[in-house]
PDB file of C-alpha atoms in Angstrom:
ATOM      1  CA  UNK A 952       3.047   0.012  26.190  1.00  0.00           C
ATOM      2  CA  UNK A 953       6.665  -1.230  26.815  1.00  0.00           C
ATOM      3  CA  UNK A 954       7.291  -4.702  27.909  1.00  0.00           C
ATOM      4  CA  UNK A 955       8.064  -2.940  31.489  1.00  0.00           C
ATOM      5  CA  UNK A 956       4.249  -1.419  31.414  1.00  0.00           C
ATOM      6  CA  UNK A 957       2.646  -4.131  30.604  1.00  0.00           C
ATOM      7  CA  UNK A 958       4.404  -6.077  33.119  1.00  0.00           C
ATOM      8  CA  UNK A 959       3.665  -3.179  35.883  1.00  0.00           C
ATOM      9  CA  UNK A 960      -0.202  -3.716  34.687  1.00  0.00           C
ATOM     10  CA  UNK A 961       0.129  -6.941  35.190  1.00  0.00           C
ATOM     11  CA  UNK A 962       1.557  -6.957  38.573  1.00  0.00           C
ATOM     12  CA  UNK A 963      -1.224  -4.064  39.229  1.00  0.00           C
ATOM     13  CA  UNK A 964      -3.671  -6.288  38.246  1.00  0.00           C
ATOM     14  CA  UNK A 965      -2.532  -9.773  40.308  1.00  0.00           C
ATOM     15  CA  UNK A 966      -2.268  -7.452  43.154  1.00  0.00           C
ATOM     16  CA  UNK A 967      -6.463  -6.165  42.762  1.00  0.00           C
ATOM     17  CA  UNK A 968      -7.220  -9.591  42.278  1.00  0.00           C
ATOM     18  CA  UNK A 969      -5.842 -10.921  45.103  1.00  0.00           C
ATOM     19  CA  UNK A 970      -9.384 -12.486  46.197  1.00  0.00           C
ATOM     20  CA  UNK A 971      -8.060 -15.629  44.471  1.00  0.00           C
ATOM     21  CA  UNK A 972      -5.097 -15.920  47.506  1.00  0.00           C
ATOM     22  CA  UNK A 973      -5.759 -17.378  50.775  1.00  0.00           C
ATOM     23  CA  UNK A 974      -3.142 -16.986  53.611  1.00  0.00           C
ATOM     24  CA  UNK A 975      -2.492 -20.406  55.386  1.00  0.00           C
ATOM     25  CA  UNK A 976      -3.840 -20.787  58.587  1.00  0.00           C
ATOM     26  CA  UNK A 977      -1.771 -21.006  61.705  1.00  0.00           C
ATOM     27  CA  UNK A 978      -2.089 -22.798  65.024  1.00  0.00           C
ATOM     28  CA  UNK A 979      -5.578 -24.264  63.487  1.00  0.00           C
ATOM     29  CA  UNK A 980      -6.904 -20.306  63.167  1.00  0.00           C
ATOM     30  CA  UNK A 981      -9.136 -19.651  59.842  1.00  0.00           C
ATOM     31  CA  UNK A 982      -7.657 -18.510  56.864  1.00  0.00           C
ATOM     32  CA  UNK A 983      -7.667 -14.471  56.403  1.00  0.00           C
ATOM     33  CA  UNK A 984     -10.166 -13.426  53.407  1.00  0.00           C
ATOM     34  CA  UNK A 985      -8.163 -11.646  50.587  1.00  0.00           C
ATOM     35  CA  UNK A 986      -8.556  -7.818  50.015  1.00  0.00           C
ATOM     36  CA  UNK A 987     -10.998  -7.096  47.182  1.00  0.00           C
ATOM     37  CA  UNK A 988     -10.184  -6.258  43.599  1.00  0.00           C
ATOM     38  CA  UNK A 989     -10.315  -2.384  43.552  1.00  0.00           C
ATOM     39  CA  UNK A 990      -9.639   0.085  40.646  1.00  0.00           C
ATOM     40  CA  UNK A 991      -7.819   3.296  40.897  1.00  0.00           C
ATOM     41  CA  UNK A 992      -6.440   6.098  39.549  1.00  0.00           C
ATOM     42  CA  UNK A 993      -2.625   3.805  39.209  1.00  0.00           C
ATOM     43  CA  UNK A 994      -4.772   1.444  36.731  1.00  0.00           C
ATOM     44  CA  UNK A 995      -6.538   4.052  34.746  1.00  0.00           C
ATOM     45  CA  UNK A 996      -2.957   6.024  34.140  1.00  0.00           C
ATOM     46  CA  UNK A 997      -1.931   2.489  32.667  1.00  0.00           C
ATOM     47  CA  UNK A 998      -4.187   1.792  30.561  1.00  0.00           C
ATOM     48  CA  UNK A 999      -4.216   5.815  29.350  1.00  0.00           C
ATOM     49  CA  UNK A1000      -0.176   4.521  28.778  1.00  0.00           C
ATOM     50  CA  UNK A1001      -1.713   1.186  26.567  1.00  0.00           C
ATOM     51  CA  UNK A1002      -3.695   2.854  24.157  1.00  0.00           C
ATOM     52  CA  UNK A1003      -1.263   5.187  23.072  1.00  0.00           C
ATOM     53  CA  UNK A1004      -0.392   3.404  19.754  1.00  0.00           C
ATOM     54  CA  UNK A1005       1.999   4.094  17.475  1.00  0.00           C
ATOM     55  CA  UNK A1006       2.028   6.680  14.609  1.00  0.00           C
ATOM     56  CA  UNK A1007       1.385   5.765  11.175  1.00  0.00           C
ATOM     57  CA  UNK A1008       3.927   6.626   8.764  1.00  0.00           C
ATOM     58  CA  UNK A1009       1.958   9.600   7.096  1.00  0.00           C
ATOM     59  CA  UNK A1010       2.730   8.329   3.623  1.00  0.00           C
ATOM     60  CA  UNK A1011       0.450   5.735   3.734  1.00  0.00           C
ATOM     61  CA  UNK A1012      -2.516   8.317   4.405  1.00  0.00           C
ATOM     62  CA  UNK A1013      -1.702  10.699   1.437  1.00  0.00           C
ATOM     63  CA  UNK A1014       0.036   8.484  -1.378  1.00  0.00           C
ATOM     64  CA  UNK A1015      -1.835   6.905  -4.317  1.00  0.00           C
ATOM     65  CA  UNK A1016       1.087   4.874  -5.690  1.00  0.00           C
ATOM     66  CA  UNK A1017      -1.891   2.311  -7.135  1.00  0.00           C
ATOM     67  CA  UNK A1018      -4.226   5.476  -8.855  1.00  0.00           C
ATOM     68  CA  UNK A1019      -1.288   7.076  -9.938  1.00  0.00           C
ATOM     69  CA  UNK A1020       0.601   3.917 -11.980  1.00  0.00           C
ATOM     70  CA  UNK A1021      -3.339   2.812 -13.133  1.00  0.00           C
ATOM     71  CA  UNK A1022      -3.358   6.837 -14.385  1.00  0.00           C
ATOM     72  CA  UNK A1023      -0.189   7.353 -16.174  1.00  0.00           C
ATOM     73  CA  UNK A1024      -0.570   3.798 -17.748  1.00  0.00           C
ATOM     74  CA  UNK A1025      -4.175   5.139 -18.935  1.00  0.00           C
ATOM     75  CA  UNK A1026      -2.236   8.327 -20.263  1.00  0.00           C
ATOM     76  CA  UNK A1027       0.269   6.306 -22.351  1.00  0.00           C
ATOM     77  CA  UNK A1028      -2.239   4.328 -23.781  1.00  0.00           C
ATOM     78  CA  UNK A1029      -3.949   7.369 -25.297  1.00  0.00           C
ATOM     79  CA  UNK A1030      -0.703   8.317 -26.447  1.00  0.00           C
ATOM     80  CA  UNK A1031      -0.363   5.232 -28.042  1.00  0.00           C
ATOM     81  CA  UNK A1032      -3.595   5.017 -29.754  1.00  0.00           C
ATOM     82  CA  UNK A1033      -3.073   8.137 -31.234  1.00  0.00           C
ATOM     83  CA  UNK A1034       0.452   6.906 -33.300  1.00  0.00           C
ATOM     84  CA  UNK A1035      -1.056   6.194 -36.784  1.00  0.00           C
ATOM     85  CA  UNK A1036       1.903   4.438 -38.359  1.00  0.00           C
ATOM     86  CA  UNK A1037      -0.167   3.236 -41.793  1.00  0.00           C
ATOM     87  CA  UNK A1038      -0.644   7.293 -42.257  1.00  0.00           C
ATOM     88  CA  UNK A1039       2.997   7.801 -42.234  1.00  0.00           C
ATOM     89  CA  UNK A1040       3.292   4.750 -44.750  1.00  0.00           C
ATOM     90  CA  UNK A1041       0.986   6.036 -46.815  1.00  0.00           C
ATOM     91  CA  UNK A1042       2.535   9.327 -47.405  1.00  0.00           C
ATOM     92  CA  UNK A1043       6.115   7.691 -47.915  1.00  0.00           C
ATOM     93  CA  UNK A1044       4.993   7.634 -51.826  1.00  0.00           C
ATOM     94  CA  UNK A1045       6.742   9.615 -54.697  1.00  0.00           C
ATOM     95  CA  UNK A1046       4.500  12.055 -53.824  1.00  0.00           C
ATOM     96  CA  UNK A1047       4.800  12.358 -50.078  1.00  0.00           C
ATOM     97  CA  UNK A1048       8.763  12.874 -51.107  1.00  0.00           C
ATOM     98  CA  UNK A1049       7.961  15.482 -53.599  1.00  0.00           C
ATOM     99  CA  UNK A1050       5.701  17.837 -51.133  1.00  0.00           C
ATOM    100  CA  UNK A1051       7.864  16.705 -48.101  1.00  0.00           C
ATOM    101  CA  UNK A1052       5.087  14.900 -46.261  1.00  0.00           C
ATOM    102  CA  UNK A1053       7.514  12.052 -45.972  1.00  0.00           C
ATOM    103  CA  UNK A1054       9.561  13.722 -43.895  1.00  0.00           C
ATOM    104  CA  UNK A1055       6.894  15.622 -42.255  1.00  0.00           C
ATOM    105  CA  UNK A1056       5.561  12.182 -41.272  1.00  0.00           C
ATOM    106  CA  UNK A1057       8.393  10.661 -40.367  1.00  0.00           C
ATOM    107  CA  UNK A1058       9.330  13.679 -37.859  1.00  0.00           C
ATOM    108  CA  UNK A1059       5.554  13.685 -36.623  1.00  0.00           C
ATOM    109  CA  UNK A1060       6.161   9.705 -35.815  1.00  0.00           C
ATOM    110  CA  UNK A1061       9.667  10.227 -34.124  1.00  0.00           C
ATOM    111  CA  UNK A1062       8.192  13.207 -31.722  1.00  0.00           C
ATOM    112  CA  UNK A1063       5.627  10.776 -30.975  1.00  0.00           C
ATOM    113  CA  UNK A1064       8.476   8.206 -30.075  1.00  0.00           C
ATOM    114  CA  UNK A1065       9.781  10.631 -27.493  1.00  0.00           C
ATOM    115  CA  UNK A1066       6.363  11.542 -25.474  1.00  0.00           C
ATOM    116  CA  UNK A1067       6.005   7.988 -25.385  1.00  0.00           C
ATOM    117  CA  UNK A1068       9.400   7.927 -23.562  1.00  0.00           C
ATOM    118  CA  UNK A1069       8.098  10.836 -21.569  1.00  0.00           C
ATOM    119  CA  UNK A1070       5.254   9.195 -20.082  1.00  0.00           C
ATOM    120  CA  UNK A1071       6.667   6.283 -19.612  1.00  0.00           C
ATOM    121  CA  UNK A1072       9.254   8.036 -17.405  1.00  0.00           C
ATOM    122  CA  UNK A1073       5.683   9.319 -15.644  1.00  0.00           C
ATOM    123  CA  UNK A1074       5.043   5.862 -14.835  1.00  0.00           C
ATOM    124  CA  UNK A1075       8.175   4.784 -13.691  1.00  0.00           C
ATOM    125  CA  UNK A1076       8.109   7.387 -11.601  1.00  0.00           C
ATOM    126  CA  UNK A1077       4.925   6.820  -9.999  1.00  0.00           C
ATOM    127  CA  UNK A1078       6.137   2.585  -9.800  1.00  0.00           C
ATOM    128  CA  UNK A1079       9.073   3.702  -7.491  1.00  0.00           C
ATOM    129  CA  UNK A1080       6.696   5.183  -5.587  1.00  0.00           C
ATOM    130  CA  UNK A1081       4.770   2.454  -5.330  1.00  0.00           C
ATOM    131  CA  UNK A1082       7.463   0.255  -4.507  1.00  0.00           C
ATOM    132  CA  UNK A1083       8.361   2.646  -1.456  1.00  0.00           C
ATOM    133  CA  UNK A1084       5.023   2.562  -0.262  1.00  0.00           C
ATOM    134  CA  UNK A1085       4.834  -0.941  -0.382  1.00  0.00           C
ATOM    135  CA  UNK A1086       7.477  -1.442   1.358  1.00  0.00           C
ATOM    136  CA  UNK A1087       5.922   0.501   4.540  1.00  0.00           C
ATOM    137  CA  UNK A1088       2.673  -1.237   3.627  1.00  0.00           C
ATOM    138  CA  UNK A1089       4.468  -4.103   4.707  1.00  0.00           C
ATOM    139  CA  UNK A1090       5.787  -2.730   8.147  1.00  0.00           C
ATOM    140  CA  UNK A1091       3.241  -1.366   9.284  1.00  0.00           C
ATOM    141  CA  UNK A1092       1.356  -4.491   8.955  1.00  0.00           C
ATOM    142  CA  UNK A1093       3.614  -6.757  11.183  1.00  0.00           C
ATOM    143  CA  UNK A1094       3.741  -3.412  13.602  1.00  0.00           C
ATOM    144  CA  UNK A1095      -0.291  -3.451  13.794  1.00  0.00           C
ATOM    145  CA  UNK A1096       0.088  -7.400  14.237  1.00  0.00           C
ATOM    146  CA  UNK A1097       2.294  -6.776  16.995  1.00  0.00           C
ATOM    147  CA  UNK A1098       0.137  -4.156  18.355  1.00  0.00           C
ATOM    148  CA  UNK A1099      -3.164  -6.568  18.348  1.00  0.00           C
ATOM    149  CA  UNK A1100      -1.506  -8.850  20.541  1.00  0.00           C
ATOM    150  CA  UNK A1101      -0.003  -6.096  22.987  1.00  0.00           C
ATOM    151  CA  UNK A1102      -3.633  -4.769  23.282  1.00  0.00           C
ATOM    152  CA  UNK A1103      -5.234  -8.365  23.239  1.00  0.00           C
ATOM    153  CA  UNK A1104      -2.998  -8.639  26.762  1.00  0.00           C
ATOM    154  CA  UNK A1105      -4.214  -5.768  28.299  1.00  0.00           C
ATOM    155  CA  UNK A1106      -7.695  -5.879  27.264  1.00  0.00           C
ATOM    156  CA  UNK A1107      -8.053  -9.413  28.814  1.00  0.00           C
ATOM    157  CA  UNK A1108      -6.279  -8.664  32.251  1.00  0.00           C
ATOM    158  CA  UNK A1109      -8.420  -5.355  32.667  1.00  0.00           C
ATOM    159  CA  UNK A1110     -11.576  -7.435  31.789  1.00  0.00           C
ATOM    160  CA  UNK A1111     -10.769  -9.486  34.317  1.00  0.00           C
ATOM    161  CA  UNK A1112      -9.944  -6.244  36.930  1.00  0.00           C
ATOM    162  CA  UNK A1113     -13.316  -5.269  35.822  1.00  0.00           C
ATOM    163  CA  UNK A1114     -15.408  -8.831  36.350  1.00  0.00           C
ATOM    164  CA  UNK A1115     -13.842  -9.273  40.087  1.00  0.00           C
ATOM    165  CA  UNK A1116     -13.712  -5.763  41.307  1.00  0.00           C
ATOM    166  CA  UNK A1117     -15.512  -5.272  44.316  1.00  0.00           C
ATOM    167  CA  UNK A1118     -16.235  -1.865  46.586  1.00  0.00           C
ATOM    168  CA  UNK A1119     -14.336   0.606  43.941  1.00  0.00           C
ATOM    169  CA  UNK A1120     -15.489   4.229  43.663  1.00  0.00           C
ATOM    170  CA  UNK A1121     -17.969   3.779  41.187  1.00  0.00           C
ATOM    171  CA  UNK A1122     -16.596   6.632  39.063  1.00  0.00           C
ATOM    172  CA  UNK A1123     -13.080   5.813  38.849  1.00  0.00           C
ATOM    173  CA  UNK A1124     -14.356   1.994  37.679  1.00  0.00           C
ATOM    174  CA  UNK A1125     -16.943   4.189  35.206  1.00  0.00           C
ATOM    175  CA  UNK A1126     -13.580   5.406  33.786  1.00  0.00           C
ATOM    176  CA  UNK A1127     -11.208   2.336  33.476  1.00  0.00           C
ATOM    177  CA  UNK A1128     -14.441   1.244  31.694  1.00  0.00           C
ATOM    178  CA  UNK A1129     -14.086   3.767  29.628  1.00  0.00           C
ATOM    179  CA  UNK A1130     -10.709   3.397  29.160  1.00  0.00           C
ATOM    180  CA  UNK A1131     -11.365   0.126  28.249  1.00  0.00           C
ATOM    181  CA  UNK A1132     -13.908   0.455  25.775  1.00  0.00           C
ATOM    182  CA  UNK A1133     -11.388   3.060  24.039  1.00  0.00           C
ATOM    183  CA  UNK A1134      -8.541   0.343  23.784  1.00  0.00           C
ATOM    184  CA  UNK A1135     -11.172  -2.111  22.158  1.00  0.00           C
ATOM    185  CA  UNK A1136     -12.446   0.268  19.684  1.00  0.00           C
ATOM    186  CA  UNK A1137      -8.621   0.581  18.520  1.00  0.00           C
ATOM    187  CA  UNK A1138      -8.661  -2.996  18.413  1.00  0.00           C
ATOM    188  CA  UNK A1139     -11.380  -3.645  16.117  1.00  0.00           C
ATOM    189  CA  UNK A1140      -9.491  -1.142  14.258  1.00  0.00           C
ATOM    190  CA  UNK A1141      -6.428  -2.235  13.767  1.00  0.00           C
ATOM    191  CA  UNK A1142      -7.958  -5.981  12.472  1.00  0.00           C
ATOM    192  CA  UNK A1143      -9.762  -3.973  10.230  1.00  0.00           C
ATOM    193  CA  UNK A1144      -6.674  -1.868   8.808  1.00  0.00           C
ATOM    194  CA  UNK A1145      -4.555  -4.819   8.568  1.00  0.00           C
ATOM    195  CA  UNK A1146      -7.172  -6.374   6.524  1.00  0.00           C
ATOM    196  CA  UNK A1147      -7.650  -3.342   4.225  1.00  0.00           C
ATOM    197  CA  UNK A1148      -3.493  -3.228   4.266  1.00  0.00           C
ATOM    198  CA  UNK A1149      -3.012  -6.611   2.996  1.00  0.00           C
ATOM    199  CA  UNK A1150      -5.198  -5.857  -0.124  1.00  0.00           C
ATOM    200  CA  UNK A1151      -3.814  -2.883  -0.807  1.00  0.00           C
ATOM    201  CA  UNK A1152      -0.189  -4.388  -0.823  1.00  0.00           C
ATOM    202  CA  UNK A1153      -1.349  -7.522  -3.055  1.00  0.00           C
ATOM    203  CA  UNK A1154      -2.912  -5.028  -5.977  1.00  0.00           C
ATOM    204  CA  UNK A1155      -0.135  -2.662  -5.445  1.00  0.00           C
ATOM    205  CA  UNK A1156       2.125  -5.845  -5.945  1.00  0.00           C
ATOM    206  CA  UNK A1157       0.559  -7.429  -8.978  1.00  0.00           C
ATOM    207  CA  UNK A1158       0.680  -3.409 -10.458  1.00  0.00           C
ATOM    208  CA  UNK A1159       4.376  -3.497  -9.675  1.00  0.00           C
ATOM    209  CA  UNK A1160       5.199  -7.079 -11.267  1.00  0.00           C
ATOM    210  CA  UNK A1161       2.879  -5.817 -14.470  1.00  0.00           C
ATOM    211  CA  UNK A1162       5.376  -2.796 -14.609  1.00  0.00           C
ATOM    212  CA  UNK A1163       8.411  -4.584 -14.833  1.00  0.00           C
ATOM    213  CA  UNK A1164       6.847  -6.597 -17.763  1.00  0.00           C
ATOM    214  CA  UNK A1165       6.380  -3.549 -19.530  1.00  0.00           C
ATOM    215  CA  UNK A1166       9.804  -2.347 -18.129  1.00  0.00           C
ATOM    216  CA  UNK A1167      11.820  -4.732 -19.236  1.00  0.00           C
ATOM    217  CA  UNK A1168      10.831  -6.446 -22.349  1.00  0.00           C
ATOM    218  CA  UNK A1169       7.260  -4.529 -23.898  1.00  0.00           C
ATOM    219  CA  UNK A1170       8.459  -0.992 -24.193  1.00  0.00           C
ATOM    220  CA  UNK A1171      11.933  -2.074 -25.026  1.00  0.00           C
ATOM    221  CA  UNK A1172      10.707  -3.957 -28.129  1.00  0.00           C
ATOM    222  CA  UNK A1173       8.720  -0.980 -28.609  1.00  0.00           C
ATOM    223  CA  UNK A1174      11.392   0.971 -28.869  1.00  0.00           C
ATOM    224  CA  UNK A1175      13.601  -0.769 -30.739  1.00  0.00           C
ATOM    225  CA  UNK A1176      11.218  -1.863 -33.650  1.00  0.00           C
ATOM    226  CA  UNK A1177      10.268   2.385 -34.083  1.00  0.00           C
ATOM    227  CA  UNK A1178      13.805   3.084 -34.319  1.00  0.00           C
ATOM    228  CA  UNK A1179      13.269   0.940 -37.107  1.00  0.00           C
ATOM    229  CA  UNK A1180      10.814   2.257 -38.718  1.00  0.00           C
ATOM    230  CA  UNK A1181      12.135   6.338 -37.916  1.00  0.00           C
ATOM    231  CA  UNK A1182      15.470   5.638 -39.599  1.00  0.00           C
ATOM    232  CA  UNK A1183      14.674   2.383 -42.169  1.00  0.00           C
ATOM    233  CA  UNK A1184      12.831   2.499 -45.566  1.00  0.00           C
ATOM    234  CA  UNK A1185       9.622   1.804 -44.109  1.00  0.00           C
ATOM    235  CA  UNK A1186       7.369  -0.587 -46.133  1.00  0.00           C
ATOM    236  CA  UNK A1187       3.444  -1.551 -45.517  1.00  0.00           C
ATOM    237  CA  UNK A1188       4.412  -5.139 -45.324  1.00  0.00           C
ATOM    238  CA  UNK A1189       8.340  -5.221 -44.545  1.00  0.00           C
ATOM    239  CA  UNK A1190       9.181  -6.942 -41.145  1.00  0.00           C
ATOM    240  CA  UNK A1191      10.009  -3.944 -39.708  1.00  0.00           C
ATOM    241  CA  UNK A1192       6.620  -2.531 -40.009  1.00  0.00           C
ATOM    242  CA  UNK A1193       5.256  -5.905 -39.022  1.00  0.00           C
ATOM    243  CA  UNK A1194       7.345  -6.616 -36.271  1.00  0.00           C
ATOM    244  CA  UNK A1195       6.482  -2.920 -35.328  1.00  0.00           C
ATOM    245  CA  UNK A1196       2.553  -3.108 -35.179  1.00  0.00           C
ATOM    246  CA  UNK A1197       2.871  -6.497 -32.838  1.00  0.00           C
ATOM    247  CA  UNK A1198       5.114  -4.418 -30.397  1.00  0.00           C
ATOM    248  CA  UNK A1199       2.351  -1.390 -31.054  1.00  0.00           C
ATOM    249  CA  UNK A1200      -0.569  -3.653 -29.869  1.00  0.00           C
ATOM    250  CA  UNK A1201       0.995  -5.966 -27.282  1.00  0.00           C
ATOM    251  CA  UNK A1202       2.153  -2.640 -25.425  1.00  0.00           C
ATOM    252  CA  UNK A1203      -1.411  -0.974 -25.243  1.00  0.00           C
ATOM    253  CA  UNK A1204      -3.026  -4.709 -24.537  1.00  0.00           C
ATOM    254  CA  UNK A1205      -0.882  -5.168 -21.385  1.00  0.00           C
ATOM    255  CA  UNK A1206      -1.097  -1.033 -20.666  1.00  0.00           C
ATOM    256  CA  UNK A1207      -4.832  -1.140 -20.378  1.00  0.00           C
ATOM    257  CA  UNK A1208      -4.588  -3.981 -17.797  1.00  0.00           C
ATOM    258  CA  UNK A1209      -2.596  -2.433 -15.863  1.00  0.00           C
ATOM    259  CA  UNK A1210      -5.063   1.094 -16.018  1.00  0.00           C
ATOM    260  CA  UNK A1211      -8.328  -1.072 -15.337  1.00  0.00           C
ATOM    261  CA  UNK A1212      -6.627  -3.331 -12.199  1.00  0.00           C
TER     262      UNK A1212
END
């Protein structure tokens, strides 16, 4: 309802309740009783206009930015788990050169490198999405707020049209009742969705600030530390290899956080 409606309501409403206005007496006559509050078919048409709310951006109701970043996270870390770097050390022997399982290894561990870059491009993909969907998280929660107290106007003044009515057809007051009823359901509602909204934004926030973690400084020491490994003389206790398995497990530690949020 525009300001203009609820304004017209208003007005419809002071105008119904008019019992509470006495005309002043003149030339010591009595003072005229005040029409009754009546309902018609003008106040159920407004509050028809009221409880047309409105739409929901459709996003909301068919993304899964949270599954979907918990998922591919859960995806990588399989990935992960499945990089056995001590194998490839142990086949970087004189032996492993003679038969060409070095290399073999080596290749194995640098195709690995790249579907880890893959997925993580997965879950990047799914974060942006996230962090578009939070963003309308966020608006539609101050345009439900807004709403509440738009509908907590009209429900009061037509509670009120309703509690001093007096000699209405008893049908049309059976349907501003209605009417009524309808707009407080919506209410109840809307508290409700704004509560379920605001958790959904914090876990969907805390997913997003994990991400850039893993964004920005885990899978970027990752990365660097294999390229060490794929093109170095790897070593079962050189600092590469070291340096390597710290990157290995911090990256799946803070991965499976983010996949069991």
């Amino acid at each position: 309802m525009s300001f203009e409606d609820l304004h017209s309501f208003e007005l419809n409403i002071a105008m119904a309740l008019s019992t509470n206005h006495s005309y002043a007496a003149a030339d010591n006559a009595e003072a005229q009783p005040a029409p009754a509050a009546m309902i018609d078919d003008d106040a159920i048409a407004v509050l028809d206009k009221a409880a047309r709310s409105p739409k929901m951006d459709n996003d909301i109701l068919s993304s899964t930015p949270a599954r979907d970043i918990r998922s591919s996270a859960n995806e990588l870390v399989e990935m992960l788990e499945d990089i056995d770097l001590q194998k490839m050390l142990r086949k970087q022997g004189l032996l492993g050169r003679f038969t060409g399982a070095a290399v073999e290894a080596r290749l194995e561990f640098e195709l690995a490198s790249h579907r880890v870059a893959d997925l993580f491009r997965q879950l990047s993909r799914a974060a942006q999405i996230g962090e578009r969907i939070r963003g309308i998280l966020d608006k539609t929660r101050l345009e439900l707020i807004d709403e509440q107290t738009r509908l907590g106007g009209v429900i009061s003044d037509a509670t009120l049209l309703v509690s001093q009515e007096s000699g209405s057809d008893p049908a049309l007051v059976a349907r501003f009742e209605r009417r009524l009823a309808n707009i407080m359901a919506i209410e109840t509602a809307n508290t409700l969705t704004i509560q379920q909204i605001k958790l959904s934004a914090s876990v969907l926030a805390s997913l997003l600030d994990r991400f850039t973690d893993i964004e920005t400084l885990l899978l970027p020491l990752w990365q660097r530390n294999a390229l060490a490994i794929i093109h170095g003389e790897a070593k079962p206790r050189s600092s590469a290899v070291t340096a390597f398995l710290d990157a290995h497990s911090n990256l799946i530690g803070f991965l499976k956080k983010v996949g069991q949020q």
